[in-house]
Short mmCIF file of C-alpha atoms in Angstrom, two decimals:
data_model
loop_
_atom_site.label_atom_id
_atom_site.label_comp_id
_atom_site.label_asym_id
_atom_site.label_seq_id
_atom_site.Cartn_x
_atom_site.Cartn_y
_atom_site.Cartn_z
CA UNK A 1 -16.05 -7.66 8.42
CA UNK A 2 -18.16 -7.80 5.24
CA UNK A 3 -17.26 -4.42 3.76
CA UNK A 4 -15.25 -3.81 0.59
CA UNK A 5 -12.84 -0.93 1.21
CA UNK A 6 -10.39 1.01 -0.94
CA UNK A 7 -7.57 -1.07 0.57
CA UNK A 8 -8.96 -3.99 -1.45
CA UNK A 9 -8.58 -2.22 -4.81
CA UNK A 10 -5.88 -3.83 -6.95
CA UNK A 11 -6.25 -1.44 -9.90
CA UNK A 12 -7.78 -3.88 -12.42
CA UNK A 13 -11.38 -2.70 -12.91
CA UNK A 14 -13.07 -6.01 -13.77
CA UNK A 15 -11.41 -7.85 -10.90
CA UNK A 16 -12.10 -5.00 -8.44
CA UNK A 17 -15.80 -4.95 -9.37
CA UNK A 18 -16.09 -8.72 -8.98
CA UNK A 19 -14.40 -8.53 -5.59
CA UNK A 20 -16.88 -5.81 -4.61
CA UNK A 21 -19.77 -8.05 -5.69
CA UNK A 22 -18.42 -10.97 -3.63
CA UNK A 23 -18.37 -8.76 -0.52
CA UNK A 24 -21.91 -7.60 -1.29
CA UNK A 25 -23.13 -11.21 -1.50
CA UNK A 26 -21.49 -12.05 1.83
CA UNK A 27 -23.06 -8.98 3.47
CA UNK A 28 -26.48 -9.79 1.95
CA UNK A 29 -26.30 -13.34 3.29
CA UNK A 30 -25.46 -12.04 6.76
CA UNK A 31 -28.38 -9.58 6.58
CA UNK A 32 -30.74 -12.37 5.48
CA UNK A 33 -30.07 -14.27 8.70
CA UNK A 34 -31.54 -11.35 10.64
CA UNK A 35 -34.82 -11.41 8.71
CA UNK A 36 -38.07 -12.93 9.92
CA UNK A 37 -39.39 -14.70 6.82
CA UNK A 38 -37.44 -17.94 6.30
CA UNK A 39 -34.00 -16.45 6.98
CA UNK A 40 -32.18 -19.77 6.56
CA UNK A 41 -33.82 -20.51 3.20
CA UNK A 42 -32.98 -17.03 1.94
CA UNK A 43 -29.39 -17.29 3.20
CA UNK A 44 -28.88 -20.67 1.53
CA UNK A 45 -30.05 -19.27 -1.80
CA UNK A 46 -27.53 -16.47 -1.46
CA UNK A 47 -24.75 -18.91 -0.55
CA UNK A 48 -25.43 -20.87 -3.73
CA UNK A 49 -25.29 -17.63 -5.69
CA UNK A 50 -22.07 -16.73 -3.90
CA UNK A 51 -20.46 -20.08 -4.75
CA UNK A 52 -21.40 -19.75 -8.42
CA UNK A 53 -20.19 -16.15 -8.58
CA UNK A 54 -16.88 -17.02 -6.90
CA UNK A 55 -16.29 -19.77 -9.46
CA UNK A 56 -17.02 -17.34 -12.30
CA UNK A 57 -14.75 -14.72 -10.77
CA UNK A 58 -11.88 -17.18 -10.34
CA UNK A 59 -12.24 -18.16 -13.99
CA UNK A 60 -12.07 -14.51 -15.11
CA UNK A 61 -9.11 -13.81 -12.84
CA UNK A 62 -7.18 -16.84 -14.08
CA UNK A 63 -7.85 -16.00 -17.74
CA UNK A 64 -6.58 -12.47 -17.16
CA UNK A 65 -3.43 -13.76 -15.48
CA UNK A 66 -2.90 -16.23 -18.30
CA UNK A 67 -3.24 -13.42 -20.86
CA UNK A 68 -0.40 -11.46 -19.24
CA UNK A 69 1.73 -14.57 -18.60
CA UNK A 70 1.68 -13.94 -14.86
CA UNK A 71 4.04 -16.36 -13.03
CA UNK A 72 1.76 -16.35 -9.99
CA UNK A 73 -1.04 -18.14 -11.90
CA UNK A 74 -0.24 -21.67 -10.60
CA UNK A 75 -0.39 -20.45 -7.00
CA UNK A 76 -3.64 -18.62 -7.67
CA UNK A 77 -5.22 -21.72 -9.18
CA UNK A 78 -4.19 -23.74 -6.14
CA UNK A 79 -5.70 -21.18 -3.73
CA UNK A 80 -8.91 -20.93 -5.77
CA UNK A 81 -9.30 -24.72 -5.80
CA UNK A 82 -8.77 -24.91 -2.03
CA UNK A 83 -11.40 -22.21 -1.50
CA UNK A 84 -13.99 -24.02 -3.62
CA UNK A 85 -13.25 -27.31 -1.86
CA UNK A 86 -13.67 -25.66 1.56
CA UNK A 87 -16.97 -23.99 0.67
CA UNK A 88 -18.33 -27.20 -0.87
CA UNK A 89 -17.46 -29.09 2.32
CA UNK A 90 -20.29 -27.29 4.14
CA UNK A 91 -23.53 -29.28 4.10
CA UNK A 92 -26.97 -28.09 5.18
CA UNK A 93 -28.95 -31.22 4.33
CA UNK A 94 -29.49 -32.50 7.87
CA UNK A 95 -29.55 -29.42 10.07
CA UNK A 96 -32.22 -27.57 11.97
CA UNK A 97 -32.79 -23.88 11.40
CA UNK A 98 -30.92 -23.01 14.61
CA UNK A 99 -27.95 -25.18 13.68
CA UNK A 100 -27.97 -23.87 10.11
CA UNK A 101 -27.70 -20.27 11.31
CA UNK A 102 -24.55 -21.09 13.30
CA UNK A 103 -23.00 -22.98 10.37
CA UNK A 104 -23.84 -20.20 7.91
CA UNK A 105 -22.31 -17.58 10.18
CA UNK A 106 -19.16 -19.69 10.51
CA UNK A 107 -19.00 -20.00 6.72
CA UNK A 108 -19.50 -16.26 6.23
CA UNK A 109 -16.67 -15.48 8.63
CA UNK A 110 -14.40 -17.88 6.75
CA UNK A 111 -15.42 -16.36 3.39
CA UNK A 112 -14.81 -12.77 4.42
CA UNK A 113 -11.45 -13.50 6.06
CA UNK A 114 -10.28 -15.65 3.18
CA UNK A 115 -11.34 -13.10 0.58
CA UNK A 116 -9.62 -10.20 2.34
CA UNK A 117 -6.48 -12.25 2.88
CA UNK A 118 -6.47 -13.50 -0.70
CA UNK A 119 -6.89 -10.02 -2.18
CA UNK A 120 -4.13 -8.41 -0.14
CA UNK A 121 -1.89 -11.46 -0.04
CA UNK A 122 -2.19 -12.65 -3.66
CA UNK A 123 -4.45 -10.63 -5.95
CA UNK A 124 -2.65 -7.37 -5.19
CA UNK A 125 0.38 -8.89 -6.96
CA UNK A 126 -1.41 -9.61 -10.25
CA UNK A 127 0.57 -8.02 -13.05
CA UNK A 128 3.25 -6.73 -10.69
CA UNK A 129 5.91 -9.10 -11.92
CA UNK A 130 5.98 -10.36 -15.49
CA UNK A 131 7.47 -13.66 -16.60
CA UNK A 132 11.13 -13.39 -17.64
CA UNK A 133 11.36 -9.85 -16.29
CA UNK A 134 14.46 -9.38 -14.16
CA UNK A 135 13.56 -7.38 -11.03
CA UNK A 136 15.99 -4.79 -9.76
CA UNK A 137 17.61 -5.31 -6.37
CA UNK A 138 15.08 -3.97 -3.83
CA UNK A 139 16.04 -0.92 -1.80
CA UNK A 140 14.48 0.28 1.46
CA UNK A 141 13.57 3.97 1.19
CA UNK A 142 11.72 6.66 3.18
CA UNK A 143 8.38 5.73 1.63
CA UNK A 144 8.44 2.46 3.59
CA UNK A 145 8.94 4.09 7.00
CA UNK A 146 6.08 3.36 9.41
CA UNK A 147 7.46 5.40 12.30
CA UNK A 148 7.68 2.29 14.50
CA UNK A 149 11.40 1.83 15.14
CA UNK A 150 11.58 -1.95 15.52
CA UNK A 151 9.28 -2.52 12.53
CA UNK A 152 11.25 -0.17 10.29
CA UNK A 153 14.59 -1.73 11.26
CA UNK A 154 13.31 -5.22 10.60
CA UNK A 155 11.76 -4.22 7.28
CA UNK A 156 15.14 -2.78 6.29
CA UNK A 157 16.79 -6.11 7.16
CA UNK A 158 14.22 -8.04 5.09
CA UNK A 159 15.03 -5.88 2.07
CA UNK A 160 18.71 -6.59 2.61
CA UNK A 161 18.16 -10.36 2.73
CA UNK A 162 16.06 -10.34 -0.45
CA UNK A 163 18.78 -8.20 -2.04
CA UNK A 164 21.35 -10.88 -1.19
CA UNK A 165 19.41 -13.43 -3.21
CA UNK A 166 19.28 -11.10 -6.22
CA UNK A 167 23.02 -10.52 -5.96
CA UNK A 168 23.71 -14.25 -5.66
CA UNK A 169 21.69 -15.00 -8.79
CA UNK A 170 23.47 -12.29 -10.75
CA UNK A 171 26.98 -13.33 -9.68
CA UNK A 172 28.63 -14.79 -12.78
CA UNK A 173 31.74 -16.14 -11.06
CA UNK A 174 29.85 -19.03 -9.45
CA UNK A 175 28.07 -21.41 -11.84
CA UNK A 176 26.10 -23.46 -9.32
CA UNK A 177 24.61 -21.11 -6.74
CA UNK A 178 22.03 -23.53 -5.40
CA UNK A 179 23.52 -24.04 -1.92
CA UNK A 180 24.27 -20.33 -1.50
CA UNK A 181 20.72 -19.36 -2.45
CA UNK A 182 19.28 -22.05 -0.15
CA UNK A 183 21.24 -20.61 2.79
CA UNK A 184 19.98 -17.09 2.09
CA UNK A 185 16.38 -18.26 1.72
CA UNK A 186 16.67 -20.09 5.05
CA UNK A 187 17.87 -16.82 6.58
CA UNK A 188 14.88 -15.05 5.03
CA UNK A 189 12.43 -17.62 6.43
CA UNK A 190 13.87 -17.37 9.94
CA UNK A 191 14.06 -13.58 9.97
CA UNK A 192 10.52 -13.29 8.60
CA UNK A 193 9.29 -15.46 11.48
CA UNK A 194 11.09 -13.23 14.01
CA UNK A 195 9.84 -10.03 12.37
CA UNK A 196 6.21 -11.12 12.23
CA UNK A 197 6.35 -12.13 15.91
CA UNK A 198 7.82 -8.75 16.90
CA UNK A 199 5.31 -6.85 14.78
CA UNK A 200 2.37 -8.82 16.18
CA UNK A 201 3.61 -8.32 19.76
CA UNK A 202 3.74 -4.56 19.16
CA UNK A 203 0.19 -4.57 17.79
CA UNK A 204 -0.94 -6.65 20.75
CA UNK A 205 0.64 -4.21 23.19
CA UNK A 206 -1.16 -1.20 21.72
CA UNK A 207 -4.47 -3.06 21.36
CA UNK A 208 -4.54 -2.68 17.58
CA UNK A 209 -7.84 -3.98 16.18
CA UNK A 210 -6.16 -5.08 12.95
CA UNK A 211 -4.01 -7.70 14.70
CA UNK A 212 -6.05 -10.77 13.69
CA UNK A 213 -6.07 -9.61 10.09
CA UNK A 214 -2.30 -9.07 10.14
CA UNK A 215 -1.74 -12.49 11.69
CA UNK A 216 -3.72 -14.04 8.85
CA UNK A 217 -1.67 -12.23 6.18
CA UNK A 218 1.59 -13.13 7.91
CA UNK A 219 0.66 -16.81 8.03
CA UNK A 220 -0.28 -16.69 4.36
CA UNK A 221 3.18 -15.35 3.50
CA UNK A 222 4.91 -17.98 5.64
CA UNK A 223 2.87 -20.68 3.91
CA UNK A 224 4.05 -19.40 0.53
CA UNK A 225 7.67 -19.50 1.67
CA UNK A 226 7.21 -23.06 2.88
CA UNK A 227 5.70 -24.08 -0.47
CA UNK A 228 9.00 -23.35 -2.23
CA UNK A 229 10.39 -26.71 -3.39
CA UNK A 230 13.88 -26.10 -4.71
CA UNK A 231 14.46 -29.81 -5.38
CA UNK A 232 12.28 -29.41 -8.47
CA UNK A 233 14.07 -26.38 -9.86
CA UNK A 234 17.79 -27.17 -9.54
CA UNK A 235 18.14 -27.37 -13.33
CA UNK A 236 16.37 -24.02 -13.81
CA UNK A 237 17.66 -22.12 -10.81
CA UNK A 238 17.83 -18.60 -12.17
CA UNK A 239 14.46 -18.44 -13.95
CA UNK A 240 12.53 -20.02 -11.10
CA UNK A 241 14.17 -17.98 -8.39
CA UNK A 242 13.69 -14.71 -10.25
CA UNK A 243 9.98 -15.52 -10.41
CA UNK A 244 9.81 -16.37 -6.73
CA UNK A 245 11.91 -13.43 -5.63
CA UNK A 246 9.74 -11.13 -7.69
CA UNK A 247 6.84 -12.39 -5.61
CA UNK A 248 8.73 -11.87 -2.33
CA UNK A 249 9.73 -8.34 -3.22
CA UNK A 250 6.31 -7.26 -4.46
CA UNK A 251 4.52 -8.86 -1.51
CA UNK A 252 6.76 -7.06 0.98
CA UNK A 253 6.38 -3.70 -0.78
CA UNK A 254 2.58 -3.97 -0.99
CA UNK A 255 2.23 -5.28 2.55
CA UNK A 256 4.24 -2.42 4.04
CA UNK A 257 2.57 0.32 2.01
CA UNK A 258 -1.03 -0.93 2.22
CA UNK A 259 -1.16 -2.72 5.58
CA UNK A 260 1.78 -2.03 7.91
CA UNK A 261 1.61 1.73 7.44
CA UNK A 262 -1.87 1.63 8.98
CA UNK A 263 -0.47 0.46 12.33
CA UNK A 264 -0.61 3.38 14.83
CA UNK A 265 2.61 4.70 16.30
CA UNK A 266 2.42 4.68 20.09
#
């Protein structure tokens, strides 16, 4: 749970090293709880160090994203703020040592799951889609094949739906495409829900130990879809939707290649 693996590498050295350090601090805190000399006191010191280091890391990450004009920066800032608020909500002022151990372990589990989900759900997209860049229509190819028939067919359908939105944006014959795009995005939301359910059922059937992790990433993606507020972007349809669709496309590509392709074929 507390191990940094190559799957977490996003290809930006400073960010990768800071992610590695965050995992090390989580693992060190867990190890401290198993010690004999004031384990709670030692763990609390490490948690304070972890909170400070996370804040520093978020600042570095946000400055890097700002320097490359990354359109995902507002979402990243929101996620970082929610993380800091959650961690700060834990209090150890009025707890016994036994109670503190349970609370610290709960916090460590949250930290490790959040960090893994955030890296593979958000950080992996840093620099993947630049502001004002027009992404090509996505195409499903052999490199995305997992070998699981239902998963591959549904991935192919997801690419087709995202492609419809690109085509709608690029159609010059229709000036106001808002309603058309809304309909396609609704189709994408519904089909994503169906696909994730089918994929999770398959993993459940084969007893895949990565199921909980996949469920977390799926929920994160659904949350991002639900955050889309088109009422605020009607006057800037094309620019906003290109940004958002760039996110959708890159998330799907990275998720298939780095996560779904690890699912065993029964």
